[in-house]
PDB file of C-alpha atoms and ligand atoms in Angstrom:
ATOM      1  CA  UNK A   1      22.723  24.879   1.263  1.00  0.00           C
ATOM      2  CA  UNK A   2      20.934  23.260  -1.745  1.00  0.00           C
ATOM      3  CA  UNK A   3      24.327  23.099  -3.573  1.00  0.00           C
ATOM      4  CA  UNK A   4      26.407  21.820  -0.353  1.00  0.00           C
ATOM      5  CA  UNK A   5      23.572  19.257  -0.068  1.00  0.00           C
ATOM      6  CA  UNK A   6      24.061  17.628  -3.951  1.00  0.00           C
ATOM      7  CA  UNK A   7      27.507  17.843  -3.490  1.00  0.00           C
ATOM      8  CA  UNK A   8      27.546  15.801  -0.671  1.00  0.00           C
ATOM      9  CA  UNK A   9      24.860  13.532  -2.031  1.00  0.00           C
ATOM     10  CA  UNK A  10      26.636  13.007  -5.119  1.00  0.00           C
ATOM     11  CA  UNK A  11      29.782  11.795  -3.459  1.00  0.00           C
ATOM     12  CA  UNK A  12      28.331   9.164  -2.072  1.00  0.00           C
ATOM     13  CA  UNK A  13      26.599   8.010  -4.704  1.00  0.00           C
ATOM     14  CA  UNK A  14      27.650   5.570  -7.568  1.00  0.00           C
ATOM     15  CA  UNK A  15      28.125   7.769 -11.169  1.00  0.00           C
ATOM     16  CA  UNK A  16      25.549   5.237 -12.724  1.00  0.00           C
ATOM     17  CA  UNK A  17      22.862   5.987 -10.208  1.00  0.00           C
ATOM     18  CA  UNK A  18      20.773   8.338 -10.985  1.00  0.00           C
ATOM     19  CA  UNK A  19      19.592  10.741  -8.648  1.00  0.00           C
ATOM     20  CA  UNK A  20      16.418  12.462  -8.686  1.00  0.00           C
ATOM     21  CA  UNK A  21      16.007  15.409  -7.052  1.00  0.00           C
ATOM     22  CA  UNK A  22      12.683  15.991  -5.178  1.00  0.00           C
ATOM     23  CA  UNK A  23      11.269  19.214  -5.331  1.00  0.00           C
ATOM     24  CA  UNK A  24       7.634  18.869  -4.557  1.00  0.00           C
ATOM     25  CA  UNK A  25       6.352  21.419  -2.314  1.00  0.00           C
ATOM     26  CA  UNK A  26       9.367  23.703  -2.959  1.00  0.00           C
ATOM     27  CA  UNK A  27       9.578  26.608  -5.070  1.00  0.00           C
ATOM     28  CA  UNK A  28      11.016  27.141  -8.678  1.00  0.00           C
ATOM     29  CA  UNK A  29      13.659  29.199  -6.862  1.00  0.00           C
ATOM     30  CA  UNK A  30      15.010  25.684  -5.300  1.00  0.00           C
ATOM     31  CA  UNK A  31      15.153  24.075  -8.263  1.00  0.00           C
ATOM     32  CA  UNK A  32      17.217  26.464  -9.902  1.00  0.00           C
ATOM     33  CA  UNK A  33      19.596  26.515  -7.425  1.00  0.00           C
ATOM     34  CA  UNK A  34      20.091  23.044  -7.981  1.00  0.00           C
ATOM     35  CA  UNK A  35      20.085  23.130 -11.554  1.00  0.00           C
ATOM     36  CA  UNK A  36      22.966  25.653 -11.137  1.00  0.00           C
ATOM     37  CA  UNK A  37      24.860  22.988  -8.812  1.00  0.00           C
ATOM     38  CA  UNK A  38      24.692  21.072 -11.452  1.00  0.00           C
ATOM     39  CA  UNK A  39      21.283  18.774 -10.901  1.00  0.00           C
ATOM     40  CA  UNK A  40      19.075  18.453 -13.742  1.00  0.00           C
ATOM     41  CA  UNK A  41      16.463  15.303 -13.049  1.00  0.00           C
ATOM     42  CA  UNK A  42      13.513  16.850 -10.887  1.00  0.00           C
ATOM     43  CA  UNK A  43      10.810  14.942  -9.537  1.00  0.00           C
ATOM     44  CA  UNK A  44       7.063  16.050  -8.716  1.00  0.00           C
ATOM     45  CA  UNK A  45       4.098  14.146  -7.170  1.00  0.00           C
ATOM     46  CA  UNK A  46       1.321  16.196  -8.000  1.00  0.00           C
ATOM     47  CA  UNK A  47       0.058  17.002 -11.796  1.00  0.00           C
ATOM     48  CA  UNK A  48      -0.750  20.551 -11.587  1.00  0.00           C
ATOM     49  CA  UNK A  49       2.237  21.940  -9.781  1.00  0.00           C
ATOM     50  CA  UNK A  50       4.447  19.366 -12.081  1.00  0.00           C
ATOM     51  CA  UNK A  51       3.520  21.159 -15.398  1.00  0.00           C
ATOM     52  CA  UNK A  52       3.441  24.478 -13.381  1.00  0.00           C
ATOM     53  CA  UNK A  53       7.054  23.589 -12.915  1.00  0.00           C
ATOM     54  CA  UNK A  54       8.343  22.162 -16.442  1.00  0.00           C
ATOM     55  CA  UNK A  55       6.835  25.558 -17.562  1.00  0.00           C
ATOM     56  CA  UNK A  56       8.390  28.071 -15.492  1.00  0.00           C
ATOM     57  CA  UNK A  57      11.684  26.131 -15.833  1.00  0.00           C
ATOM     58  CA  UNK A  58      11.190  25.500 -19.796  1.00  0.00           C
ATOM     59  CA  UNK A  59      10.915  29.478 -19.876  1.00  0.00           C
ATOM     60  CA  UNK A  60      13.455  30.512 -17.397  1.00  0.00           C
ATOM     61  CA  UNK A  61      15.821  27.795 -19.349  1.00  0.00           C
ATOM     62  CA  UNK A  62      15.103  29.525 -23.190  1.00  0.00           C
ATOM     63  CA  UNK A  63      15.560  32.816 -21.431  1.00  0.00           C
ATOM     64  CA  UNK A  64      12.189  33.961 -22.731  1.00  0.00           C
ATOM     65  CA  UNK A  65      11.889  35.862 -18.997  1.00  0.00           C
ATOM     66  CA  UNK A  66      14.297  36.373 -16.696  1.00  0.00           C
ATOM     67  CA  UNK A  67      11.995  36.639 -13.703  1.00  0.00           C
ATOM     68  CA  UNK A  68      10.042  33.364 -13.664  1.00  0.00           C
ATOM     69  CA  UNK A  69       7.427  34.948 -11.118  1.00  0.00           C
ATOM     70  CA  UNK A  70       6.142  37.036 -14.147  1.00  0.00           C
ATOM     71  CA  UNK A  71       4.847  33.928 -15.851  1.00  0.00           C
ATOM     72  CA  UNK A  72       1.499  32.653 -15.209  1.00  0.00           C
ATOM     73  CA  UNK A  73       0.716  29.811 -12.940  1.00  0.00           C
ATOM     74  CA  UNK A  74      -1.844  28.518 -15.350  1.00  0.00           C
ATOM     75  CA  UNK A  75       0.745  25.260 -15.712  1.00  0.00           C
ATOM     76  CA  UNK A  76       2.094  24.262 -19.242  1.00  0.00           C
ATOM     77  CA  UNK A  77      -0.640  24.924 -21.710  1.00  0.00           C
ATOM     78  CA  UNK A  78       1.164  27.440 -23.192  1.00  0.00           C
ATOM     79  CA  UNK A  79       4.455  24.900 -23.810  1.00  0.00           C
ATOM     80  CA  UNK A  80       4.270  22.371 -25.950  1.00  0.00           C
ATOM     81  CA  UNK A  81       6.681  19.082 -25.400  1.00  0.00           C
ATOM     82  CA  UNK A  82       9.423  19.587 -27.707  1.00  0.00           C
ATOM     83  CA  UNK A  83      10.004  23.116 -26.279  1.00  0.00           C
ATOM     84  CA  UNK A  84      11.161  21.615 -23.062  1.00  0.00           C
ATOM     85  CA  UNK A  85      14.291  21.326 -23.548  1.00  0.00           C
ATOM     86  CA  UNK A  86      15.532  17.026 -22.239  1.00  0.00           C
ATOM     87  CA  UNK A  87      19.316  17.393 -22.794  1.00  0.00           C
ATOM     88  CA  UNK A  88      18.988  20.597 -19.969  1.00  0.00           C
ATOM     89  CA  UNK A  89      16.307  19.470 -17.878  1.00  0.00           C
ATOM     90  CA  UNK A  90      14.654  16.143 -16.907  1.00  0.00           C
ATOM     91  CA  UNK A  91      11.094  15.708 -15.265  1.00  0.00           C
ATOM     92  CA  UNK A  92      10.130  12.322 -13.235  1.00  0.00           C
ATOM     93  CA  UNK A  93       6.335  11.951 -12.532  1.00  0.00           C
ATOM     94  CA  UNK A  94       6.177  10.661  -8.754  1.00  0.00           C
ATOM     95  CA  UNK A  95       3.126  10.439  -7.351  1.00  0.00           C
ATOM     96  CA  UNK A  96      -0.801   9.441  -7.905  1.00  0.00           C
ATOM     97  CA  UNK A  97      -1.964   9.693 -11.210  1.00  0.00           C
ATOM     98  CA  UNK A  98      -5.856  10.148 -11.871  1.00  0.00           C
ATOM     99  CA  UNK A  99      -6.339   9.209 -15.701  1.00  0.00           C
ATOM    100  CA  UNK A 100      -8.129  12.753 -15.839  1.00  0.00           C
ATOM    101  CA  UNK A 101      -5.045  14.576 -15.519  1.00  0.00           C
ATOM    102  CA  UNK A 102      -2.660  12.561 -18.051  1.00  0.00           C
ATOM    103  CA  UNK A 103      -2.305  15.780 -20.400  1.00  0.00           C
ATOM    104  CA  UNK A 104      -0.058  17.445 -17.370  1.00  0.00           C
ATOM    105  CA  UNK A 105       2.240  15.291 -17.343  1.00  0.00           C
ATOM    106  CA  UNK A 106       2.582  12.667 -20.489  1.00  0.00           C
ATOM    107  CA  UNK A 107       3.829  15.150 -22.761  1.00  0.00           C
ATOM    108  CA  UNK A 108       6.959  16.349 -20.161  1.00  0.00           C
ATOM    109  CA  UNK A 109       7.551  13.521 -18.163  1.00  0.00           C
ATOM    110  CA  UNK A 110      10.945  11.698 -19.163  1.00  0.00           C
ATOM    111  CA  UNK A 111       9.682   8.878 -16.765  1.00  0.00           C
ATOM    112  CA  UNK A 112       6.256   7.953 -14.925  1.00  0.00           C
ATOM    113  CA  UNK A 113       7.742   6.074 -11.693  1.00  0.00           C
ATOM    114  CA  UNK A 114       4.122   5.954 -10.221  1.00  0.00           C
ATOM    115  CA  UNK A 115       2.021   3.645 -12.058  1.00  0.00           C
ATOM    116  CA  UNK A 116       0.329   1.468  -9.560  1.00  0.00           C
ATOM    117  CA  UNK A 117      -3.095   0.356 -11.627  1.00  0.00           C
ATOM    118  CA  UNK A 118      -3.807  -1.235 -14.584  1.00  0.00           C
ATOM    119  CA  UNK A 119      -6.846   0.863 -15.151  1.00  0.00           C
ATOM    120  CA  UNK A 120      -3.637   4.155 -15.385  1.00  0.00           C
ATOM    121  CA  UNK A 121      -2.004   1.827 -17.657  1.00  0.00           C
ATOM    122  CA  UNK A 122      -4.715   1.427 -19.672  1.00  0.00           C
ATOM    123  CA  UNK A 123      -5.013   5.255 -20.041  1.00  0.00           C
ATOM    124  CA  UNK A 124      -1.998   5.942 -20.417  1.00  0.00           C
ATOM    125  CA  UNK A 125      -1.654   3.253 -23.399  1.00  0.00           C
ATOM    126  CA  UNK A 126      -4.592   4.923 -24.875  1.00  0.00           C
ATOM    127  CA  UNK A 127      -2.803   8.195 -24.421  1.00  0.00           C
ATOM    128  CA  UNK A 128       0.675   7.409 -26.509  1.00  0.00           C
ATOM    129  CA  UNK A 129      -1.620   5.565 -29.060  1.00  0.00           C
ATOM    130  CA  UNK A 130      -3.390   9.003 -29.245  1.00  0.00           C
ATOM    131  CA  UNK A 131      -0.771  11.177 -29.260  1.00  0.00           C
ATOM    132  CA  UNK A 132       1.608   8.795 -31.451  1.00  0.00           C
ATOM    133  CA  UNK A 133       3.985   9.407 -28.183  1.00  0.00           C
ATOM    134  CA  UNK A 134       5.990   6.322 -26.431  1.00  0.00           C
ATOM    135  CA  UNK A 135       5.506   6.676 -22.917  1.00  0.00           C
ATOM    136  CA  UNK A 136       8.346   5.081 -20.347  1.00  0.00           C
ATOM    137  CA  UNK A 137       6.903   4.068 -16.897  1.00  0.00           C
ATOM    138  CA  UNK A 138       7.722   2.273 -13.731  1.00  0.00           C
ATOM    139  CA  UNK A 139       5.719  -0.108 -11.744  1.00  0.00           C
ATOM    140  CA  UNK A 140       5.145   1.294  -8.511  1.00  0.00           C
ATOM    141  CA  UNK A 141       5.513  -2.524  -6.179  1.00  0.00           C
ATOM    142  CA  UNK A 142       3.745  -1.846  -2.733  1.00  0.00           C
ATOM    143  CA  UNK A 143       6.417  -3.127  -0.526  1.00  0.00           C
ATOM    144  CA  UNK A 144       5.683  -0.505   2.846  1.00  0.00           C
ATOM    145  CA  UNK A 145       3.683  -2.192   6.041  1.00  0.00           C
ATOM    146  CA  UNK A 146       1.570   1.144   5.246  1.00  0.00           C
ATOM    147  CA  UNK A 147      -2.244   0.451   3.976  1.00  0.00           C
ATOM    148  CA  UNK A 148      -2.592   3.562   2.525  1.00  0.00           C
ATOM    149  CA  UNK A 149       0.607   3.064  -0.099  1.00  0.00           C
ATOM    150  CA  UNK A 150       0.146   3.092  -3.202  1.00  0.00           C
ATOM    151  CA  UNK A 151       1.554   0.025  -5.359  1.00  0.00           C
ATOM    152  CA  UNK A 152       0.830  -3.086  -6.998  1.00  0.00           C
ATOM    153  CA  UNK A 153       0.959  -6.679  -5.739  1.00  0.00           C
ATOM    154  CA  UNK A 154       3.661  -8.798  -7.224  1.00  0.00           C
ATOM    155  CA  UNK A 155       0.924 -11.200  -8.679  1.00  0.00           C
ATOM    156  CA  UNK A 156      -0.606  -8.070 -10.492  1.00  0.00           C
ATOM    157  CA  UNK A 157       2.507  -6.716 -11.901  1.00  0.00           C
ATOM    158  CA  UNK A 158       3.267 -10.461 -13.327  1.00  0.00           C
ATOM    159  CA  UNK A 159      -0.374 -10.525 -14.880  1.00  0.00           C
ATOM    160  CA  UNK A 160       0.489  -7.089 -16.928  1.00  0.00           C
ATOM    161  CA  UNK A 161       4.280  -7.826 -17.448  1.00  0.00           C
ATOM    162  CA  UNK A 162       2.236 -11.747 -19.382  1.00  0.00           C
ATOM    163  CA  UNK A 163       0.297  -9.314 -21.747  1.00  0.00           C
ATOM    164  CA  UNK A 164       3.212  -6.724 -22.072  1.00  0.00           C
ATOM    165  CA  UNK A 165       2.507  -6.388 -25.876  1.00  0.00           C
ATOM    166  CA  UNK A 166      -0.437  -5.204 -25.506  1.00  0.00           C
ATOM    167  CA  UNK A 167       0.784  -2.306 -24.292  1.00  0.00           C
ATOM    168  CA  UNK A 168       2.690  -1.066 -27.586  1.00  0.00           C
ATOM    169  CA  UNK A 169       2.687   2.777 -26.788  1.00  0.00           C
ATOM    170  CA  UNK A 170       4.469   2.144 -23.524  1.00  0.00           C
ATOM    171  CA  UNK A 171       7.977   1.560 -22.752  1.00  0.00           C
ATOM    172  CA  UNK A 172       8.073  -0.665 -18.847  1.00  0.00           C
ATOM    173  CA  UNK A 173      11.628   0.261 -17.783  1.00  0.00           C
ATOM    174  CA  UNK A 174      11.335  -1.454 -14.079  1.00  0.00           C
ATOM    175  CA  UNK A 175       9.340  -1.301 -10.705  1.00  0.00           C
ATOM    176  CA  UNK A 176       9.738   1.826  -8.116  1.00  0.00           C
ATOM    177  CA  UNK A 177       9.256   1.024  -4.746  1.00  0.00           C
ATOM    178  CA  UNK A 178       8.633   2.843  -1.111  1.00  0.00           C
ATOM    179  CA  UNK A 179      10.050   0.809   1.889  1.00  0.00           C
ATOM    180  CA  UNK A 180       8.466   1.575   5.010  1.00  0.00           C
ATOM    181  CA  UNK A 181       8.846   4.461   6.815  1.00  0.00           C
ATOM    182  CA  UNK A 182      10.743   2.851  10.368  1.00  0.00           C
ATOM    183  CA  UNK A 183      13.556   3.452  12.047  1.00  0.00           C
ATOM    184  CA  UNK A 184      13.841   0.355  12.085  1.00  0.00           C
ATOM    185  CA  UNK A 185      16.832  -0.692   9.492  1.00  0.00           C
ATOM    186  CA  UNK A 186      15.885  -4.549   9.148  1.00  0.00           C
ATOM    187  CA  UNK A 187      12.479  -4.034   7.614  1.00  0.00           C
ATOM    188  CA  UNK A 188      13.801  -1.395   5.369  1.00  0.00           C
ATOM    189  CA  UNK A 189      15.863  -3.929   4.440  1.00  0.00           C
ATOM    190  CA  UNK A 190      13.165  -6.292   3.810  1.00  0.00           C
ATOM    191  CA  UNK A 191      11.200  -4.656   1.619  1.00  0.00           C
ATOM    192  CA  UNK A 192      14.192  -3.506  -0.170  1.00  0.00           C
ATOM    193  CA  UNK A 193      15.323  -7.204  -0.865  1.00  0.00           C
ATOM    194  CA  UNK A 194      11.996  -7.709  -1.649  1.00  0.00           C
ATOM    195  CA  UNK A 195      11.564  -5.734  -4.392  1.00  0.00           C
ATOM    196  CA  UNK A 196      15.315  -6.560  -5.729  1.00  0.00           C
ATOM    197  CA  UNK A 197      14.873  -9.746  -5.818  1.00  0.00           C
ATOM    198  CA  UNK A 198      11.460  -9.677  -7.545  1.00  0.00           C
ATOM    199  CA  UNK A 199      13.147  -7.259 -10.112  1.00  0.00           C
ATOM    200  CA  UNK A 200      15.715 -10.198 -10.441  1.00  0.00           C
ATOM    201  CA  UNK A 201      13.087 -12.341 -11.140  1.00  0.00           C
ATOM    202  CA  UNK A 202      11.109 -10.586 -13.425  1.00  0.00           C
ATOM    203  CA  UNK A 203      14.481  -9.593 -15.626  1.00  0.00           C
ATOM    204  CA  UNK A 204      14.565 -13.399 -16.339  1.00  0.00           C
ATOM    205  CA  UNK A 205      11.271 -14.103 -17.083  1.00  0.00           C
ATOM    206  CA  UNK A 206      10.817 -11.919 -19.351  1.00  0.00           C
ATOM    207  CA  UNK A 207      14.254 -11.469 -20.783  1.00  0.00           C
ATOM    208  CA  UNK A 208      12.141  -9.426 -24.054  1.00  0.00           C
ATOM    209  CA  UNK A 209      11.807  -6.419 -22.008  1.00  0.00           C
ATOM    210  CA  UNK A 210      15.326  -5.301 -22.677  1.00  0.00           C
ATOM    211  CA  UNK A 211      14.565  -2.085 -21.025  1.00  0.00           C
ATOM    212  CA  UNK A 212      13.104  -3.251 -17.704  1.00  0.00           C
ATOM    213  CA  UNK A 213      16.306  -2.470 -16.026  1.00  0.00           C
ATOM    214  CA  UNK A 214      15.501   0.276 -13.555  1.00  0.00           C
ATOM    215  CA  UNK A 215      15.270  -0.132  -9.788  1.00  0.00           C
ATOM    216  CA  UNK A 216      13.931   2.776  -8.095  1.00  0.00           C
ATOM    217  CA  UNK A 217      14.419   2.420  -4.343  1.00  0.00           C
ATOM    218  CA  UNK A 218      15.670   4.895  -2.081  1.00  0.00           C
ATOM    219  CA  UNK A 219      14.469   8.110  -0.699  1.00  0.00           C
ATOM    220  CA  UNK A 220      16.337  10.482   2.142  1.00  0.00           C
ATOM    221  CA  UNK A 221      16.282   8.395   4.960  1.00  0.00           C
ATOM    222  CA  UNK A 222      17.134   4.794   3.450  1.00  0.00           C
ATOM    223  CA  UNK A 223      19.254   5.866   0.172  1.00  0.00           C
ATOM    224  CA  UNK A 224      22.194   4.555   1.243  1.00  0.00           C
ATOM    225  CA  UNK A 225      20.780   1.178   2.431  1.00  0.00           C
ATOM    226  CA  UNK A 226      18.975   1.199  -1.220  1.00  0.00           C
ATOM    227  CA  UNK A 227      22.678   1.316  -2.559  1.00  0.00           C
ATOM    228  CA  UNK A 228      22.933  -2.226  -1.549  1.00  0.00           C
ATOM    229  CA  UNK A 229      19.916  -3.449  -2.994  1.00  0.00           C
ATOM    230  CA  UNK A 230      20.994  -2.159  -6.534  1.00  0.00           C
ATOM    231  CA  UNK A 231      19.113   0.922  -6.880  1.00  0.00           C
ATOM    232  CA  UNK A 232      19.466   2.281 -10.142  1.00  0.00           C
ATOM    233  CA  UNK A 233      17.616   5.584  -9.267  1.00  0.00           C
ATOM    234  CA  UNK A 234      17.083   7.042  -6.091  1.00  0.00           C
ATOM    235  CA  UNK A 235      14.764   9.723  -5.057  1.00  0.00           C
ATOM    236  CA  UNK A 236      15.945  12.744  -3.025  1.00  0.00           C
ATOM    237  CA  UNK A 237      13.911  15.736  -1.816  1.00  0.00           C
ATOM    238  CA  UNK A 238      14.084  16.705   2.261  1.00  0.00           C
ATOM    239  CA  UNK A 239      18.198  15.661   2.335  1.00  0.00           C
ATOM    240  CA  UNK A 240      18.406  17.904  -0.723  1.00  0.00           C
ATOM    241  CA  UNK A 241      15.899  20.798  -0.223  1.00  0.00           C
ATOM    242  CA  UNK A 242      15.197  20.732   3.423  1.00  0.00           C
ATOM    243  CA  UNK A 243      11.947  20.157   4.701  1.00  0.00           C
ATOM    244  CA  UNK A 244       8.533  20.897   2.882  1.00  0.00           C
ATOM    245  CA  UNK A 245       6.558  23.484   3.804  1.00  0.00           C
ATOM    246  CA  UNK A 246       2.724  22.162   3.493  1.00  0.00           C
TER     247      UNK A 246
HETATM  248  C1  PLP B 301       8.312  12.781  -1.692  1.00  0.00           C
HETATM  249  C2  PLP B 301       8.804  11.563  -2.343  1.00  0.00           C
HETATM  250  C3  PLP B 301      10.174  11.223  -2.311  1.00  0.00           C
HETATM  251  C4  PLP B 301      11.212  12.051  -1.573  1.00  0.00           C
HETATM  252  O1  PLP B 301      11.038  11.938  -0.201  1.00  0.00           O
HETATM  253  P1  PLP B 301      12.144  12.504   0.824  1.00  0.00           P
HETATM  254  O2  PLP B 301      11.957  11.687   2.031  1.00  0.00           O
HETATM  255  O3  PLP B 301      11.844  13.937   1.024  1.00  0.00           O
HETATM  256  O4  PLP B 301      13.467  12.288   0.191  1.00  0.00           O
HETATM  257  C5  PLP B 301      10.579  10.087  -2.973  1.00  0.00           C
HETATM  258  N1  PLP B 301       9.705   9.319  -3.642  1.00  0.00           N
HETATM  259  C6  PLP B 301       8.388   9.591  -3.703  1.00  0.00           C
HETATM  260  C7  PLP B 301       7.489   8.697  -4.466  1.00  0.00           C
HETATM  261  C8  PLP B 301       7.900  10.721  -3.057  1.00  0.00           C
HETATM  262  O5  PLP B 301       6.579  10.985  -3.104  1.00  0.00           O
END
């Protein structure tokens, strides 16, 4: 199912999109299904189950247990960064980020899609200065009609992109965005231009941020639209794993 479900997915899509694979709220059993079809960029939206997960899949990758249910849940305490192994395994950070819980997922997380305060960004500078670490991060634009999203404006994102040196132990490789959830196809489309073309505009602005190329739009139900809108990454979990079980 899992496998069938990639495969499919990945004919669709472009080679030079990347496709992250969603597996909040499913078990490490569904992620290493998909790891054996072949995926191997995993997302997560919550800390503690995210270094739960680059744990048990760190371990169950170095074959240092075959039966991952033997390891405790405790989360990754007991690995330390450069054990996970990056060329077999790649973890996105997805969701809200309280600057109390940075240690979960700074040291594993390839990317941070989420940020969406400057207070996090703050943190998280203070973090990589710290922990002599680099830290590559997204800026989460709220684009949904939805209050409760989470996301900056475009006026704040402009005011931290202005003092982007500042920042010297982060690494801003381009915004992530939710469009909202509708059936309704033209305001997906909206926000999705929205964001695109705000990307655009921030790529020439600030032509020094040679790495602020990534677009991350796109989640089950509008990935294909967010094809149009150049969506570098897109974000997969119910079309790949089925539905989550809360
Ligand atoms: C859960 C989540 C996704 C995946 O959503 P699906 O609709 O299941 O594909 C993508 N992006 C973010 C930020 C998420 O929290």
């Amino acid at each position: 199912m899992i496998q069938d479900n990639l495969i499919a997915i990945r004919q669709e899509l472009p080679p030079e999109v990347k496709l992250v694979a969603v597996s909040k709220f499913h078990p490490v059993e569904a992620i290493r299904e998909a790891w054996a079809a072949g995926q191997r960029v995993f997302g997560e939206n919550r800390p503690q189950e995210f270094a739960r997960k680059v744990a048990e899949v760190a371990a169950w990758l170095r074959g240092r247990d075959s039966d991952i249910r033997a390891i405790p849940l405790e989360g990754a305490q007991g690995v330390t960064a450069h054990e996970v192994p990056r060329d077999e395994v790649e973890w996105h950070f997805l969701g809200h980020l309280q600057t109390n819980k940075l240690k979960l997922v700074l040291p594993y997380a390839a990317l941070v899609q989420s940020v969406d305060s400057a207070h996090l960004l703050d943190a998280i500078q203070d973090w990589g200065k710290a922990n002599d670490r680099l830290i590559s991060v997204l800026l989460e634009l709220h684009i949904g009609a939805e209050q409760t999203k989470q996301g900056f404006k475009e006026e704040e994102i402009l005011d931290i992109l202005f003092r982007a040196d500042k920042y010297k132990n982060v690494r801003f490789c381009g915004l992530m965005g939710m469009a909202t959830h509708t059936d309704s196809e033209d305001d997906i489309r909206a926000d999705f231009a929205r964001i695109a073309d705000f990307h655009a505009y921030l790529r020439d602005l600030f032509p020094e941020l040679t790495d602020f190329r990534e677009l991350s739009i796109g989640m089950s139900g509008d990935w294909r639209i967010a094809l149009d809108y150049g969506a570098t990454i897109v974000r997969i979990g119910t079309a790949i794993f089925g539905e989550r079980q809360y």
